[in-house]
Tab-separated table of C-alpha atoms in Angstrom:
chain	number	residue	atom	x	y	z
A	1	UNK	CA	-76.865	-70.503	23.173
A	2	UNK	CA	-75.176	-73.331	21.266
A	3	UNK	CA	-74.520	-72.794	17.623
A	4	UNK	CA	-73.415	-75.572	15.380
A	5	UNK	CA	-72.828	-73.432	12.340
A	6	UNK	CA	-72.724	-69.800	11.247
A	7	UNK	CA	-73.980	-68.557	7.913
A	8	UNK	CA	-72.016	-65.752	6.231
A	9	UNK	CA	-72.437	-64.476	2.677
A	10	UNK	CA	-69.186	-63.449	0.931
A	11	UNK	CA	-68.329	-62.862	-2.723
A	12	UNK	CA	-66.462	-65.707	-4.484
A	13	UNK	CA	-63.227	-63.490	-4.723
A	14	UNK	CA	-63.134	-62.876	-0.932
A	15	UNK	CA	-59.948	-63.831	0.771
A	16	UNK	CA	-59.582	-66.098	3.732
A	17	UNK	CA	-59.039	-63.037	5.989
A	18	UNK	CA	-62.407	-61.688	4.810
A	19	UNK	CA	-63.925	-64.974	5.733
A	20	UNK	CA	-62.476	-64.885	9.255
A	21	UNK	CA	-63.671	-61.244	9.715
A	22	UNK	CA	-67.192	-62.146	8.603
A	23	UNK	CA	-67.348	-65.181	10.840
A	24	UNK	CA	-65.987	-63.149	13.810
A	25	UNK	CA	-68.584	-60.353	13.222
A	26	UNK	CA	-71.466	-62.913	12.955
A	27	UNK	CA	-70.292	-64.590	16.192
A	28	UNK	CA	-70.264	-61.288	18.001
A	29	UNK	CA	-73.798	-60.734	16.985
A	30	UNK	CA	-74.660	-64.029	18.586
A	31	UNK	CA	-72.889	-63.199	21.858
A	32	UNK	CA	-69.685	-65.042	21.284
A	33	UNK	CA	-66.095	-64.083	20.543
A	34	UNK	CA	-63.694	-65.741	18.100
A	35	UNK	CA	-60.583	-66.764	19.965
A	36	UNK	CA	-58.722	-68.562	17.188
A	37	UNK	CA	-59.088	-69.162	13.559
A	38	UNK	CA	-56.821	-71.342	11.602
A	39	UNK	CA	-56.718	-72.320	7.979
A	40	UNK	CA	-54.583	-75.140	6.713
A	41	UNK	CA	-52.051	-73.792	4.332
A	42	UNK	CA	-54.268	-70.777	3.523
A	43	UNK	CA	-51.808	-68.225	2.191
A	44	UNK	CA	-53.779	-65.789	-0.018
A	45	UNK	CA	-56.535	-68.349	-0.887
A	46	UNK	CA	-59.977	-67.183	-1.955
A	47	UNK	CA	-63.084	-68.490	-0.288
A	48	UNK	CA	-63.958	-70.390	-3.501
A	49	UNK	CA	-60.582	-72.197	-3.420
A	50	UNK	CA	-60.991	-73.108	0.286
A	51	UNK	CA	-64.463	-74.561	-0.407
A	52	UNK	CA	-63.413	-76.401	-3.602
A	53	UNK	CA	-60.282	-77.904	-2.048
A	54	UNK	CA	-62.050	-78.964	1.138
A	55	UNK	CA	-59.769	-77.109	3.471
A	56	UNK	CA	-61.005	-77.047	7.020
A	57	UNK	CA	-61.600	-73.952	9.265
A	58	UNK	CA	-61.057	-74.739	12.996
A	59	UNK	CA	-62.809	-72.319	15.202
A	60	UNK	CA	-62.686	-71.983	18.906
A	61	UNK	CA	-65.442	-69.829	20.421
A	62	UNK	CA	-66.110	-68.559	23.861
A	63	UNK	CA	-69.475	-67.332	25.128
A	64	UNK	CA	-69.504	-63.909	26.668
A	65	UNK	CA	-70.818	-63.550	30.206
A	66	UNK	CA	-72.499	-60.248	30.881
A	67	UNK	CA	-70.606	-58.146	33.409
A	68	UNK	CA	-73.762	-57.595	35.528
A	69	UNK	CA	-73.815	-61.295	36.383
A	70	UNK	CA	-70.053	-61.374	37.262
A	71	UNK	CA	-70.095	-58.272	39.439
A	72	UNK	CA	-70.409	-58.692	43.193
A	73	UNK	CA	-73.934	-58.156	44.695
A	74	UNK	CA	-74.525	-54.496	45.568
A	75	UNK	CA	-75.295	-53.274	49.059
A	76	UNK	CA	-78.668	-51.741	49.638
A	77	UNK	CA	-79.069	-48.051	48.636
A	78	UNK	CA	-80.030	-45.465	51.083
A	79	UNK	CA	-79.729	-41.721	51.804
A	80	UNK	CA	-76.518	-40.841	53.446
A	81	UNK	CA	-77.045	-38.701	56.613
A	82	UNK	CA	-74.011	-36.438	55.917
A	83	UNK	CA	-73.981	-35.703	52.135
A	84	UNK	CA	-77.827	-36.299	51.643
A	85	UNK	CA	-77.221	-38.409	48.460
A	86	UNK	CA	-78.570	-41.822	47.642
A	87	UNK	CA	-75.623	-44.210	47.700
A	88	UNK	CA	-74.654	-47.637	48.937
A	89	UNK	CA	-74.953	-47.760	52.698
A	90	UNK	CA	-71.679	-48.733	54.367
A	91	UNK	CA	-72.678	-47.941	57.968
A	92	UNK	CA	-76.074	-48.042	59.563
A	93	UNK	CA	-76.710	-47.246	63.269
A	94	UNK	CA	-78.344	-49.999	65.399
A	95	UNK	CA	-80.484	-47.477	67.335
A	96	UNK	CA	-81.800	-45.283	64.376
A	97	UNK	CA	-82.466	-46.550	60.924
A	98	UNK	CA	-81.941	-42.986	59.645
A	99	UNK	CA	-78.285	-42.823	60.777
A	100	UNK	CA	-76.682	-44.159	57.577
A	101	UNK	CA	-73.338	-43.233	55.937
A	102	UNK	CA	-71.966	-43.806	52.511
A	103	UNK	CA	-68.410	-45.041	51.964
A	104	UNK	CA	-66.906	-41.563	51.483
A	105	UNK	CA	-68.584	-40.047	54.578
A	106	UNK	CA	-67.879	-43.088	56.802
A	107	UNK	CA	-64.086	-42.480	56.137
A	108	UNK	CA	-64.352	-39.085	57.919
A	109	UNK	CA	-65.256	-40.920	61.253
A	110	UNK	CA	-62.577	-43.595	61.045
A	111	UNK	CA	-61.563	-43.487	64.692
A	112	UNK	CA	-65.031	-43.143	66.125
A	113	UNK	CA	-66.452	-46.029	68.084
A	114	UNK	CA	-70.177	-46.493	67.560
A	115	UNK	CA	-72.467	-44.155	65.708
A	116	UNK	CA	-70.850	-40.690	65.094
A	117	UNK	CA	-74.323	-39.190	64.843
A	118	UNK	CA	-75.505	-40.554	68.157
A	119	UNK	CA	-72.194	-39.584	69.793
A	120	UNK	CA	-72.551	-36.003	68.645
A	121	UNK	CA	-69.438	-36.051	66.484
A	122	UNK	CA	-71.169	-35.615	63.102
A	123	UNK	CA	-70.020	-32.501	61.191
A	124	UNK	CA	-72.873	-32.242	58.667
A	125	UNK	CA	-74.803	-29.023	58.362
A	126	UNK	CA	-77.980	-30.348	60.024
A	127	UNK	CA	-76.058	-31.630	63.168
A	128	UNK	CA	-74.025	-28.367	63.410
A	129	UNK	CA	-77.283	-26.373	63.365
A	130	UNK	CA	-79.004	-28.591	66.028
A	131	UNK	CA	-75.933	-28.670	68.338
A	132	UNK	CA	-75.513	-24.821	68.417
A	133	UNK	CA	-79.118	-24.147	69.279
């Protein structure tokens, strides 16, 4: 979105600070931010005086990038075997597609080589019930 100008409506008695605030607000509505605003010798001048005397306003804008585009791509979601919640899958067994662990639950099995569920080292309620029977 390239804007060559911004329209703002201000009363004639508005100050230069009011002008900068109005321009900044309009730029925010258009998805940009105002980084720098300079008026040449603009000490307590009104907008009318700035326009009549031909003083320039130099603006530097930057386009906002939505955070969703910047964020790293998410891993696939799946149901964690231990806590039974739908979260990002950190570990998935090669033999059973249902043996999936989220980040929090995979930390419980840090020293385990291979799938903790297949090795019988899982401590979830379901595995405890099936191993005691």
